[in-house]
PDB file of C-alpha atoms in Angstrom:
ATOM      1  CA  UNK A  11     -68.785  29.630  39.296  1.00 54.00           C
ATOM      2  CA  UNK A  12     -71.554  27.406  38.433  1.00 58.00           C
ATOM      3  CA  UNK A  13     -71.405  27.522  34.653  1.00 63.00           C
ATOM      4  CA  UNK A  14     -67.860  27.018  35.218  1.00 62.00           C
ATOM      5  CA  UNK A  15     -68.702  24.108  37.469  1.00 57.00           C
ATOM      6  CA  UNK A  16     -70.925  22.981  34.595  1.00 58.00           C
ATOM      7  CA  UNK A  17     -68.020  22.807  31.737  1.00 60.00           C
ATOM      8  CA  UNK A  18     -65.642  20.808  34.085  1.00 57.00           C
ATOM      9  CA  UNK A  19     -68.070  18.443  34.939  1.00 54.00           C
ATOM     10  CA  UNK A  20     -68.520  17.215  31.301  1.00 54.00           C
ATOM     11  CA  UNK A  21     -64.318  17.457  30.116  1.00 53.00           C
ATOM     12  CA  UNK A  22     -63.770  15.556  33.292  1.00 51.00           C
ATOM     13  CA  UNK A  23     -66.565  12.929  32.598  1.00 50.00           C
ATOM     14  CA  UNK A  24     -68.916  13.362  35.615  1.00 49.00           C
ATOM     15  CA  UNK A  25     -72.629  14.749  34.983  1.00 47.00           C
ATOM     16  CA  UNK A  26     -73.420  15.178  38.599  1.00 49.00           C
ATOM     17  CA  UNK A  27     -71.777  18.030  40.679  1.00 48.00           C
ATOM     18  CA  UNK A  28     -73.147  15.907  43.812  1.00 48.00           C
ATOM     19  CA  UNK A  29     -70.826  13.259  42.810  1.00 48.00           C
ATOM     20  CA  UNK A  30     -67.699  15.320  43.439  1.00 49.00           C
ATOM     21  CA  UNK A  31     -69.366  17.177  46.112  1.00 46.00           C
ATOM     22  CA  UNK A  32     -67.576  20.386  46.006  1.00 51.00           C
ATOM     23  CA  UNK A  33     -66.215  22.305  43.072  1.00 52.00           C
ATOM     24  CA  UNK A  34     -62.575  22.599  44.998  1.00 59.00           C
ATOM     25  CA  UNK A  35     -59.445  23.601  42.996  1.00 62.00           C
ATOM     26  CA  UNK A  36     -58.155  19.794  43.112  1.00 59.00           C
ATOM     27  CA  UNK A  37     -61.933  18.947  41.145  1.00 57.00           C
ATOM     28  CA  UNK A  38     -60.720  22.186  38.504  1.00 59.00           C
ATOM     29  CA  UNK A  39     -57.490  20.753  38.310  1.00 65.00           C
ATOM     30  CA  UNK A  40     -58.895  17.306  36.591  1.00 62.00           C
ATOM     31  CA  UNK A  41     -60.122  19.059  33.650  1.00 62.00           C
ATOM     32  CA  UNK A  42     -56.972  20.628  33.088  1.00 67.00           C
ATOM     33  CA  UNK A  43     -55.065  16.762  33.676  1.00 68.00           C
ATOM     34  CA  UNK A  44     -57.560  16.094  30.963  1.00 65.00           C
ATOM     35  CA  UNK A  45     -56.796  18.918  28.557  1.00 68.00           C
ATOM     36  CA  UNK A  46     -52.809  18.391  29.069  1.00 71.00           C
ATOM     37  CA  UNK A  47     -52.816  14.932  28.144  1.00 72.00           C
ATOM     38  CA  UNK A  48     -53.973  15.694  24.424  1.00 74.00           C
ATOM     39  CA  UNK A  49     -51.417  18.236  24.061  1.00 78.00           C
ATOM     40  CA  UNK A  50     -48.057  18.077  22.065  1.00 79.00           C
ATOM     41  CA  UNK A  51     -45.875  20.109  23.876  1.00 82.00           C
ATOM     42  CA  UNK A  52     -43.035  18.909  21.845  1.00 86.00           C
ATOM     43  CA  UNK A  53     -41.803  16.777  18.552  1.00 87.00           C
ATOM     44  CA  UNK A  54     -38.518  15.118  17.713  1.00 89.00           C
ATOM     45  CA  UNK A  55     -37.785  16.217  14.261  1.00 89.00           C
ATOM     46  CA  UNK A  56     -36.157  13.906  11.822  1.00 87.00           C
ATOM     47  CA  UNK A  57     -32.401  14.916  12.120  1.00 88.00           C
ATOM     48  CA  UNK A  58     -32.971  14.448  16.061  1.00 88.00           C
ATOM     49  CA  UNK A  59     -33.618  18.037  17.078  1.00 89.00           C
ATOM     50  CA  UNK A  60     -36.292  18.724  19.562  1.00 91.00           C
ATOM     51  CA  UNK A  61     -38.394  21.696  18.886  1.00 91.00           C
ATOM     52  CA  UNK A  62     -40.858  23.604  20.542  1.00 90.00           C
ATOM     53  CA  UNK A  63     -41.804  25.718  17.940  1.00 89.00           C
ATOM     54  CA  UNK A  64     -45.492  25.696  16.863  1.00 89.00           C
ATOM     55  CA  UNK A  65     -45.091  25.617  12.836  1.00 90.00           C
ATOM     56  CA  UNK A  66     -42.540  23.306  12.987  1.00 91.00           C
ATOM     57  CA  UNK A  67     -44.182  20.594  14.832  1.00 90.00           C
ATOM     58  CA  UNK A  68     -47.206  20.895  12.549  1.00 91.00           C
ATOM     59  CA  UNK A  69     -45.266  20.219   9.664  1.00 91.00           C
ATOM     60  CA  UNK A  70     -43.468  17.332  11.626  1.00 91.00           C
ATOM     61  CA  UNK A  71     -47.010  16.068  12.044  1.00 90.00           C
ATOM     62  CA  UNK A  72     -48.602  16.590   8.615  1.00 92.00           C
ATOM     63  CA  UNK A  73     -45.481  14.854   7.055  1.00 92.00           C
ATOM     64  CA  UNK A  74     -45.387  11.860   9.709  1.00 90.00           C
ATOM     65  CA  UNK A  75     -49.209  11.145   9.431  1.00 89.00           C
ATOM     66  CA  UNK A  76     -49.150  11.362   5.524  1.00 91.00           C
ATOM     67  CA  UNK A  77     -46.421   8.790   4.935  1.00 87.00           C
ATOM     68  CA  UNK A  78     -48.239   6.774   7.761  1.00 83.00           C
ATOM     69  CA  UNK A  79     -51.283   6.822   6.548  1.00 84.00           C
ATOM     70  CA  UNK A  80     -50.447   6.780   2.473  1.00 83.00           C
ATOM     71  CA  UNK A  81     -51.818   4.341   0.097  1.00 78.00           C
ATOM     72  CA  UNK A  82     -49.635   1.295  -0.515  1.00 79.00           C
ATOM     73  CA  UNK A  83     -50.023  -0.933  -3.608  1.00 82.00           C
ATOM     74  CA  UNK A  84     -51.409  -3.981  -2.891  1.00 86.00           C
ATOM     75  CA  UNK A  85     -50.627  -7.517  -4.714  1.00 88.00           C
ATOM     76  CA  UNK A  86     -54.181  -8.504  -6.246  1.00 88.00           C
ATOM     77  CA  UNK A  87     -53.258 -12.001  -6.424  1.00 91.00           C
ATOM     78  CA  UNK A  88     -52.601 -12.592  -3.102  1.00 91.00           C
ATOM     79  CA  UNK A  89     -55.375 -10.972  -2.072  1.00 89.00           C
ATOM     80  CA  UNK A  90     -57.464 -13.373  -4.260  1.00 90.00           C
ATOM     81  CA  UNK A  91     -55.578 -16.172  -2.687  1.00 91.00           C
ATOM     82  CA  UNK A  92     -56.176 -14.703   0.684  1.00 88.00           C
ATOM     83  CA  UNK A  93     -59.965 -14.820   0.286  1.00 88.00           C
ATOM     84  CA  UNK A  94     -60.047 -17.597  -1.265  1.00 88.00           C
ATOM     85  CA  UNK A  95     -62.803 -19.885   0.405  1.00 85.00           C
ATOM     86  CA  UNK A  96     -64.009 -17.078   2.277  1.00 86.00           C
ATOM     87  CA  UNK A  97     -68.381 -16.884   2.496  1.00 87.00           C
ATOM     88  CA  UNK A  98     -69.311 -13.952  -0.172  1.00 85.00           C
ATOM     89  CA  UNK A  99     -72.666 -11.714   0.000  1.00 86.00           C
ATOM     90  CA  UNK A 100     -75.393 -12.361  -2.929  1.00 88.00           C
ATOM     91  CA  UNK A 101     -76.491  -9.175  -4.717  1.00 87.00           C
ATOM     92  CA  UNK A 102     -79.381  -9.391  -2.778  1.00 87.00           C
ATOM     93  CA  UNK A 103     -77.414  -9.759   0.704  1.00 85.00           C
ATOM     94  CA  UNK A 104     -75.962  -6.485  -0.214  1.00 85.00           C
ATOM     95  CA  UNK A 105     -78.868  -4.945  -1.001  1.00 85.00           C
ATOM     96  CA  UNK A 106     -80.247  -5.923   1.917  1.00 83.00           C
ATOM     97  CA  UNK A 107     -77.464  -4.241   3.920  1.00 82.00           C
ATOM     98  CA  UNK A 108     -78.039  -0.861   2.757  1.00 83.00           C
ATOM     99  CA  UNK A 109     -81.900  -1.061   4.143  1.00 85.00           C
ATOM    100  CA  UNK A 110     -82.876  -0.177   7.909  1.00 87.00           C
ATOM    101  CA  UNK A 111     -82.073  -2.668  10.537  1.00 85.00           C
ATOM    102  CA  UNK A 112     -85.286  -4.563  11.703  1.00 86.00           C
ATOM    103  CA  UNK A 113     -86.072  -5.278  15.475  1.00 88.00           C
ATOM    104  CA  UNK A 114     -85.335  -8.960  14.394  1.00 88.00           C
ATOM    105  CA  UNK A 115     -82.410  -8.364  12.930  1.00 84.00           C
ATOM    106  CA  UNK A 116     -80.915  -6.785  15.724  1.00 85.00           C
ATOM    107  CA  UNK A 117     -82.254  -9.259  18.090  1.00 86.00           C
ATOM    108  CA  UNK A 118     -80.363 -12.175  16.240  1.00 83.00           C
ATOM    109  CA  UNK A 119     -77.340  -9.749  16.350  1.00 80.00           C
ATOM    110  CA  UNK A 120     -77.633  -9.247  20.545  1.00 80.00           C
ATOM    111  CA  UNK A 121     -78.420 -13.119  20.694  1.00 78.00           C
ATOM    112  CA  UNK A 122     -75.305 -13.755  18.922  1.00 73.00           C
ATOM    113  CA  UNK A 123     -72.767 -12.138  21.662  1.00 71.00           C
ATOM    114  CA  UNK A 124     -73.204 -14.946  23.957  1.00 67.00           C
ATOM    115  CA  UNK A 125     -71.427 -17.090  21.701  1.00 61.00           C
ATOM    116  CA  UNK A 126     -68.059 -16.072  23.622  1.00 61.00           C
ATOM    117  CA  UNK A 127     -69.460 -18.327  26.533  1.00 64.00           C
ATOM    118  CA  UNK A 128     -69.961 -21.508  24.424  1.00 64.00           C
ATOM    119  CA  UNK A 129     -66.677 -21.233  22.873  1.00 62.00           C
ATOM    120  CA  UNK A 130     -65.120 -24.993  24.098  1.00 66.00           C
ATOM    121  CA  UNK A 131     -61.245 -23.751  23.724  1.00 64.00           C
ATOM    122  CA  UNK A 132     -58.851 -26.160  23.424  1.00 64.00           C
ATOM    123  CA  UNK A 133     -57.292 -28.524  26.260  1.00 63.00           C
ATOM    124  CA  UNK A 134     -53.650 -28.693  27.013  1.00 62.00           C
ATOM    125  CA  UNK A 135     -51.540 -32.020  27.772  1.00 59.00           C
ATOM    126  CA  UNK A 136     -51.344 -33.069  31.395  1.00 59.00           C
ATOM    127  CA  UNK A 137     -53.699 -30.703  31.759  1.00 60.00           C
ATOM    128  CA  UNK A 138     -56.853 -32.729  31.123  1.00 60.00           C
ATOM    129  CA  UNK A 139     -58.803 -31.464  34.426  1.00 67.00           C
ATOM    130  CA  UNK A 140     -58.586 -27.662  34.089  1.00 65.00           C
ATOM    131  CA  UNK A 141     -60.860 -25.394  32.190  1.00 68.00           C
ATOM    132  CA  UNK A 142     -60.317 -25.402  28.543  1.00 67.00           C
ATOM    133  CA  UNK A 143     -58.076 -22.667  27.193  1.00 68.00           C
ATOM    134  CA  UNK A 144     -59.749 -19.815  25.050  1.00 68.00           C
ATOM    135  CA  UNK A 145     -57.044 -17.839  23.138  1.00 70.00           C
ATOM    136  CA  UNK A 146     -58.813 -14.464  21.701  1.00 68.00           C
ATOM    137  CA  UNK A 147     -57.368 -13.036  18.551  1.00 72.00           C
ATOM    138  CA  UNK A 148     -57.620  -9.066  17.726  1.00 73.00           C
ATOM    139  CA  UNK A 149     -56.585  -7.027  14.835  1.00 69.00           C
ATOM    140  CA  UNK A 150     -53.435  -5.844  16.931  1.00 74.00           C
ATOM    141  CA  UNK A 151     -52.962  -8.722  19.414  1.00 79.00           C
ATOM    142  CA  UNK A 152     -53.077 -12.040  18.517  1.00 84.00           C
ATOM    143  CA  UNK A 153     -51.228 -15.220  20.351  1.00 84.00           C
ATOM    144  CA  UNK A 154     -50.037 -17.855  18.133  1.00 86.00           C
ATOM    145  CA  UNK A 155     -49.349 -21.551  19.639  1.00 86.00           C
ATOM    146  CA  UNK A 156     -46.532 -23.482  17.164  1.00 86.00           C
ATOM    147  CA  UNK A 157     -45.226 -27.233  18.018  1.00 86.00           C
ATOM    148  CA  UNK A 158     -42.171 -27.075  15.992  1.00 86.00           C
ATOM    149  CA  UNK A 159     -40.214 -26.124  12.921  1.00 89.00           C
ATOM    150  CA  UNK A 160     -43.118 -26.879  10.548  1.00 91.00           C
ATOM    151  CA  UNK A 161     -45.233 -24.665  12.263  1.00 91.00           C
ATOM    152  CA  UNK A 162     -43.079 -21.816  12.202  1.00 90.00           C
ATOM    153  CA  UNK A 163     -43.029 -22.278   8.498  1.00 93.00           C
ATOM    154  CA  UNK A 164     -45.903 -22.319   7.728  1.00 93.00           C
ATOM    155  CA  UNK A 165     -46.820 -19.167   9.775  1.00 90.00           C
ATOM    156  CA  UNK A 166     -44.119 -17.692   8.017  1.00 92.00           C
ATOM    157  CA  UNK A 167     -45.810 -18.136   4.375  1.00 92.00           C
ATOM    158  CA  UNK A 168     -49.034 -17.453   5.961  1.00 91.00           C
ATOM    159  CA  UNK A 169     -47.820 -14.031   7.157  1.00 90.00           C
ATOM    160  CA  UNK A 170     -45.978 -13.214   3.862  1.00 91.00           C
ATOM    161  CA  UNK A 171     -49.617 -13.772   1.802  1.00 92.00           C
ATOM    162  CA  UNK A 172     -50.911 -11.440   4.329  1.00 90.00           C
ATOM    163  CA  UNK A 173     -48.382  -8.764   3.859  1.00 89.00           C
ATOM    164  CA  UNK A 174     -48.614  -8.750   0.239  1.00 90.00           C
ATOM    165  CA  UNK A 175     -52.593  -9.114   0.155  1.00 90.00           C
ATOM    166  CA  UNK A 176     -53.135  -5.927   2.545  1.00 87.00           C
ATOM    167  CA  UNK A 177     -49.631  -3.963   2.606  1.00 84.00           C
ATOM    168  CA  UNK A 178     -49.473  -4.630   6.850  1.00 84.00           C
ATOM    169  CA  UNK A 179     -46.432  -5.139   8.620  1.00 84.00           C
ATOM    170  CA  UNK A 180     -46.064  -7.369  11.806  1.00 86.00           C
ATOM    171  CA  UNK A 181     -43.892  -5.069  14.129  1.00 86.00           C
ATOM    172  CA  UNK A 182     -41.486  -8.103  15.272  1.00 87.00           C
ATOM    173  CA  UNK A 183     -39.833  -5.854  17.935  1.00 85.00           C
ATOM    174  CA  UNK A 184     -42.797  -5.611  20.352  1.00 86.00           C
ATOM    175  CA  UNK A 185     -43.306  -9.378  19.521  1.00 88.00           C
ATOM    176  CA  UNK A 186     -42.730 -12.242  22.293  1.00 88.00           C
ATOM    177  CA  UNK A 187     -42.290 -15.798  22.721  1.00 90.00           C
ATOM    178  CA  UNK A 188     -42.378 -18.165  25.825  1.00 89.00           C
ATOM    179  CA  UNK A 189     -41.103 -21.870  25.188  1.00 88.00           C
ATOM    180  CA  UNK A 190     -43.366 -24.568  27.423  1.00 85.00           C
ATOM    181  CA  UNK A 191     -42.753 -27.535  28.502  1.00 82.00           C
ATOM    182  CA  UNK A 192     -39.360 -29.580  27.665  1.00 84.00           C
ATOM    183  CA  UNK A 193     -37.259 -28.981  24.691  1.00 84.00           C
ATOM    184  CA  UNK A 194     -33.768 -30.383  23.541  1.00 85.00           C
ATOM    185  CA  UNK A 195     -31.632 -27.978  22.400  1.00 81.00           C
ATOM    186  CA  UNK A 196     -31.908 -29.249  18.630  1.00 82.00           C
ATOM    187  CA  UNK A 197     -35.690 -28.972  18.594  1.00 85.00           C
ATOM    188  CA  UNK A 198     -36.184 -25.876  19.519  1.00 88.00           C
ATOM    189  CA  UNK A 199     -37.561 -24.081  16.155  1.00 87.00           C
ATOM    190  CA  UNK A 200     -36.150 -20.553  15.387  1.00 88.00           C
ATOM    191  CA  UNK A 201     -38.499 -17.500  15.187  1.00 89.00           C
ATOM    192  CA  UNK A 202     -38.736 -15.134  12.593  1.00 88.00           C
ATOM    193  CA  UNK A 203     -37.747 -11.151  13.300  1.00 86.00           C
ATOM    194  CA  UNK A 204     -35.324 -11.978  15.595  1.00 85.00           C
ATOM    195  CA  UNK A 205     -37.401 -13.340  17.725  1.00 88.00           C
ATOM    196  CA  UNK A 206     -35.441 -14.667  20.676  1.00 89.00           C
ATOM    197  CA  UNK A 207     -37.537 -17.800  23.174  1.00 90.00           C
ATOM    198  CA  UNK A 208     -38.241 -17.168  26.712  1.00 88.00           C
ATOM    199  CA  UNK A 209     -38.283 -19.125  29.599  1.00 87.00           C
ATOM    200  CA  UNK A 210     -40.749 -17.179  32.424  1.00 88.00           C
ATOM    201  CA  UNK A 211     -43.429 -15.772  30.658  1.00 88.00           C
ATOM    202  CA  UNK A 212     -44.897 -13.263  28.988  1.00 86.00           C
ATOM    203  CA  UNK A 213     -47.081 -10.495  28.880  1.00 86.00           C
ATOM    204  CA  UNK A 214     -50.830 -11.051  27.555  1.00 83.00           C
ATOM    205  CA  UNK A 215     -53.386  -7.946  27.324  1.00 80.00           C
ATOM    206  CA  UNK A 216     -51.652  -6.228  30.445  1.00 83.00           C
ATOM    207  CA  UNK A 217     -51.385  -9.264  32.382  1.00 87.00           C
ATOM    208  CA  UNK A 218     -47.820 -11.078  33.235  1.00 88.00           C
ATOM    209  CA  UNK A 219     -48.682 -14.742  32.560  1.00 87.00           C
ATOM    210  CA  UNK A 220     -46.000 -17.667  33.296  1.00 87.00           C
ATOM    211  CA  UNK A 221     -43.829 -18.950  35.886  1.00 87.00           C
ATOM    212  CA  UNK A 222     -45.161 -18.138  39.669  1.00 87.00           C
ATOM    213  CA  UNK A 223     -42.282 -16.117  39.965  1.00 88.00           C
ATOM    214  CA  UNK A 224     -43.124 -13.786  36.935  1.00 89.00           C
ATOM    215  CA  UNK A 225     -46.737 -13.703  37.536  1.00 89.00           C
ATOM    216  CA  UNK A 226     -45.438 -12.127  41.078  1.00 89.00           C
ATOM    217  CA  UNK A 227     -45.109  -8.738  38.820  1.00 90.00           C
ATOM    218  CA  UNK A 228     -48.377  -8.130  38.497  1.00 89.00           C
ATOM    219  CA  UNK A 229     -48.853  -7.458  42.346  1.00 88.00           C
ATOM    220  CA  UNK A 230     -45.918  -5.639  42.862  1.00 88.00           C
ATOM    221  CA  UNK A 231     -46.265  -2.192  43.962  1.00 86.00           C
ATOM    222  CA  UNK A 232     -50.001  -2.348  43.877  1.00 85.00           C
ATOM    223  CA  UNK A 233     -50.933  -1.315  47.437  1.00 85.00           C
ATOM    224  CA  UNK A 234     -48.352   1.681  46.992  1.00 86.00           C
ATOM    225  CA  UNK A 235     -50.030   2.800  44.385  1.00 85.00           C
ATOM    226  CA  UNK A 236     -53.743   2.678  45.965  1.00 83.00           C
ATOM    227  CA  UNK A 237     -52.611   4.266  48.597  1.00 83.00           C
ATOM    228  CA  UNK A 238     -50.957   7.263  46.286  1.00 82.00           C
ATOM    229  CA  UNK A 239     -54.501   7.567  44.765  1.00 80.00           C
ATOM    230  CA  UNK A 240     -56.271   7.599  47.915  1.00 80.00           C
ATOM    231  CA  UNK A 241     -54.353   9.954  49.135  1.00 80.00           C
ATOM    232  CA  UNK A 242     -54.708  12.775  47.521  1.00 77.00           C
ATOM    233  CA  UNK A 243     -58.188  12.519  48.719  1.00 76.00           C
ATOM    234  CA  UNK A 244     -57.875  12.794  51.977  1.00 76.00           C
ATOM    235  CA  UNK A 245     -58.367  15.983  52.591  1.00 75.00           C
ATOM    236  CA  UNK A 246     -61.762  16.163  50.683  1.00 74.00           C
ATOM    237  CA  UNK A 247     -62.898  13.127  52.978  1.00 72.00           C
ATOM    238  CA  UNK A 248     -64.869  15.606  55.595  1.00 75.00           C
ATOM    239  CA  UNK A 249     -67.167  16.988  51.988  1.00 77.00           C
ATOM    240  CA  UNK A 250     -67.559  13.888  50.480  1.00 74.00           C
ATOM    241  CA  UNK A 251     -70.669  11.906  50.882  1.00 81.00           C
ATOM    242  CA  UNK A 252     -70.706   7.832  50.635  1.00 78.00           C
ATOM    243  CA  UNK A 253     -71.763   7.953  47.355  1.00 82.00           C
ATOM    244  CA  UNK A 254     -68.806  10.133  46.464  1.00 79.00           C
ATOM    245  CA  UNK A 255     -66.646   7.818  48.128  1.00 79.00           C
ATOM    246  CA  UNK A 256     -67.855   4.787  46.644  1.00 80.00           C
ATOM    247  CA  UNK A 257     -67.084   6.543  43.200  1.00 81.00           C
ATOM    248  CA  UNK A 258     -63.441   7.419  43.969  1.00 78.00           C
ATOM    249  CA  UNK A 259     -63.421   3.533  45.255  1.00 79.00           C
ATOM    250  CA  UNK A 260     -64.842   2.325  41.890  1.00 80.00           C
ATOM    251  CA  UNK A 261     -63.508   4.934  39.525  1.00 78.00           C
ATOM    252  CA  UNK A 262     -59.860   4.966  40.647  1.00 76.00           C
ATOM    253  CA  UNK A 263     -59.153   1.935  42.752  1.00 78.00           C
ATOM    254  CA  UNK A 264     -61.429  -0.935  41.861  1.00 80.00           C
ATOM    255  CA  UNK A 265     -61.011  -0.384  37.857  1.00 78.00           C
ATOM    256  CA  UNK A 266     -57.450  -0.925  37.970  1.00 78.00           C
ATOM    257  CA  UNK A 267     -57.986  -4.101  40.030  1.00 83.00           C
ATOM    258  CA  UNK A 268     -60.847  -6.460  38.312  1.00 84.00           C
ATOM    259  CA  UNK A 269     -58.803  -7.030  34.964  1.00 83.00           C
ATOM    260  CA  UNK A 270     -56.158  -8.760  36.831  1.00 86.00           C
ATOM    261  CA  UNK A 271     -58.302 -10.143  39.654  1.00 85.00           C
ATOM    262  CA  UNK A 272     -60.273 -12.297  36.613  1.00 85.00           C
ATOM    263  CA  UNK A 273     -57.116 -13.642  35.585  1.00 84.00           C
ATOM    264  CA  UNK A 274     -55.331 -14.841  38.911  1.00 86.00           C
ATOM    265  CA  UNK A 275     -55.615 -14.914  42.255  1.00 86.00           C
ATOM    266  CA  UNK A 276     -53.677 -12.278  44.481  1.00 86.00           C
ATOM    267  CA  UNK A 277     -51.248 -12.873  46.978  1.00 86.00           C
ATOM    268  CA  UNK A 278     -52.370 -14.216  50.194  1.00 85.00           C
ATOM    269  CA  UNK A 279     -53.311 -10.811  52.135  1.00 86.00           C
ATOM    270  CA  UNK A 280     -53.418  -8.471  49.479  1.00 85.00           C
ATOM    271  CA  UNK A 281     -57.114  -8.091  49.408  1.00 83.00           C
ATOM    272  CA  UNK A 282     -57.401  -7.591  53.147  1.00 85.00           C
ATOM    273  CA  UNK A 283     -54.636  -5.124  53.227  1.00 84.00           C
ATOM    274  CA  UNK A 284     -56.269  -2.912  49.900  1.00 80.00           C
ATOM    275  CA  UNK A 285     -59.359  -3.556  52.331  1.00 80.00           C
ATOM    276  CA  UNK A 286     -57.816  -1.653  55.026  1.00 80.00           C
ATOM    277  CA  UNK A 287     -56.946   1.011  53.086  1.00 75.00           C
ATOM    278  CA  UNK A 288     -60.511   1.599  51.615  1.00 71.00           C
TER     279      UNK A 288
END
């Protein structure tokens, strides 16, 4: 029982037994949670059949992931065009790369993460007296702010070089656009991929930013879900210490809270009621 103890400690991420505090069936039964979310229990082959069948589902697999992951021509002029401008290493930079990081190195390196603090952002009309606005870009989620027709334009050449220079695809159908602020009809620039505007919001790294109305969807069913988490608890409360309750707390509750508590402010009583439940 212990050495079994032992293994479903580390495939369900804790390395103390004490903070579980007994090693019930329920504690067993994460490891397993674990195990069955990696598993493919089943693949939708080509021609639309499901199937079940081991060998079949590898080859699915082997053949999806190879044409995914094949090697696509890409247009070596645009890619000098791309990178045009772009800062290049000296021989000696490169040389330098390939030789064991120094303590001051790496302390210039740490130094440098701060920088995300002094980034200024960029102020929006009517708008003068709020924090500046930081928008983040990331290889797979980037936010794009256009004033008109020209812009659109030009991020559509822009895009186009980019697509030639590294064979990537923008995947237009889990793309999104709000429209701020007052438009006439005539102004209103169209979007590429079929692209349609929208008028409440939209959603940004998990978070429903817009209207007060839309941003109401990131509350709703909250406290139903704590309180399905919490639940199944329950009846390990009498076993578990405060230190194993302030884990549950933290581990299950709390973490699914902070991103969106950063962001905006909850409705009024939602904290004390998620309070009451803790």
């Amino acid at each position: 029982m212990q050495e079994r103890a032992k293994g479903a400690l580390v495939r369900a991420r804790f390395t103390k037994l004490q903070d579980i505090d007994a090693p019930t069936a329920f504690f067993f039964s994460l490891e397993k949670s674990v195990v069955k979310r990696k598993q493919m229990l089943c693949l939708r082959l080509p021609e639309g059949k499901v199937t079940t069948e081991p060998s079949e589902m590898r080859k699915h697999a082997v053949d999806f992931y190879t044409d995914l992951f094949k090697a696509d021509e890409c247009d070596v002029d645009s890619a000098a065009e791309l990178l045009q401008g772009l800062p290049q290493l000296s021989s000696e930079e490169q040389n330098t790369l390939s030789s064991e990081l120094t303590f001051d190195e790496l302390t210039a390196a740490v130094s440098q993460m701060a920088l995300r603090s002094r980034l200024r952002g960029l102020c929006l009309l009517e708008m003068s007296h709020s924090p500046p606005v930081v928008v983040s870009a990331y290889a797979d989620d980037i936010n794009i702010i256009i004033q008109g027709h020209t812009d659109v334009q030009e991020l559509k050449e822009s895009l186009a070089l980019y697509e030639k220079a590294s064979s990537a695809r923008v995947n237009w159908g889990k793309s999104e656009a709000v429209l701020v602020g007052q438009w006439r009809v005539g102004d209103i620039p169209s979007l590429p991929g079929g692209i349609r505007w929208g008028r409440r919001g939209i959603k940004v790294l998990g978070v429903q930013l817009g209207t007060e109305e839309f941003q109401k969807q990131n509350w709703e069913g909250v406290l139903d879900k704590v309180e399905a988490k919490l639940s199944k608890w329950r009846w390990l409360l009498p076993q578990l210490s405060y230190r194993g309750r302030a884990l549950i707390v933290n581990n299950l509750v709390a973490s699914s809270l902070w991103h969106k508590l950063i962001v905006l402010a909850p409705p009024p009583g939602l904290v004390k009621e998620l309070q009451w439940c803790l």
